[in-house]
Amino acid sequence: VQLQASGGGLVQAGGSLRLSCVASGSSFNLNNIGWYRQAPGKQRRVVATFGRDGSGSYADSVKGRFTISRDNAKNTVYLQMNSLKPEDTSVYYCKARAPNLSLGVWDYDYWGQGTQVTVSS
């Protein structure tokens, strides 16, 4: 599985960005792709994933502002980010959990390369 994240940039507080994560390869399910972020000097943390029913599940810090969605035809998962705050500044990564047959692992984590989001005050 290969993941290509894009859409980051510099935005003022209160602004919006939409991140995209395009998945390619085999044996993946878009429902198993989520968004994570990592600020300098901090651990990578989950931002948004899909629940078992396909609805979004969000970190408390982004609830009501961020929305995760997918387009099956485009093999793409999106993260719509509204009302951005300076504390949202991070590198954002998408991650897919899928089998890795060469390693014999059923739930292997594949990471995209990350896209920088900077929110100015």
Coordinates of C-alpha atoms in Angstrom, one line a residue, residues 3 15 51 57-58 62 72 75 78-79 89 94 98 106:
L3 CA -0.1 6.6 0.5
G15 CA -9.2 29.5 7.9
G51 CA -15.5 3.9 13.0
S57 CA -14.2 9.4 15.0
Y58 CA -12.3 12.4 16.2
V62 CA -10.8 18.8 16.6
N72 CA -14.1 5.3 -3.1
N75 CA -9.2 5.8 -3.6
Y78 CA -9.9 13.6 2.9
L79 CA -9.6 15.7 6.0
T89 CA 0.1 23.4 13.4
C94 CA -2.3 9.5 6.8
A98 CA -3.7 -3.4 5.9
W106 CA -2.2 -9.0 9.0

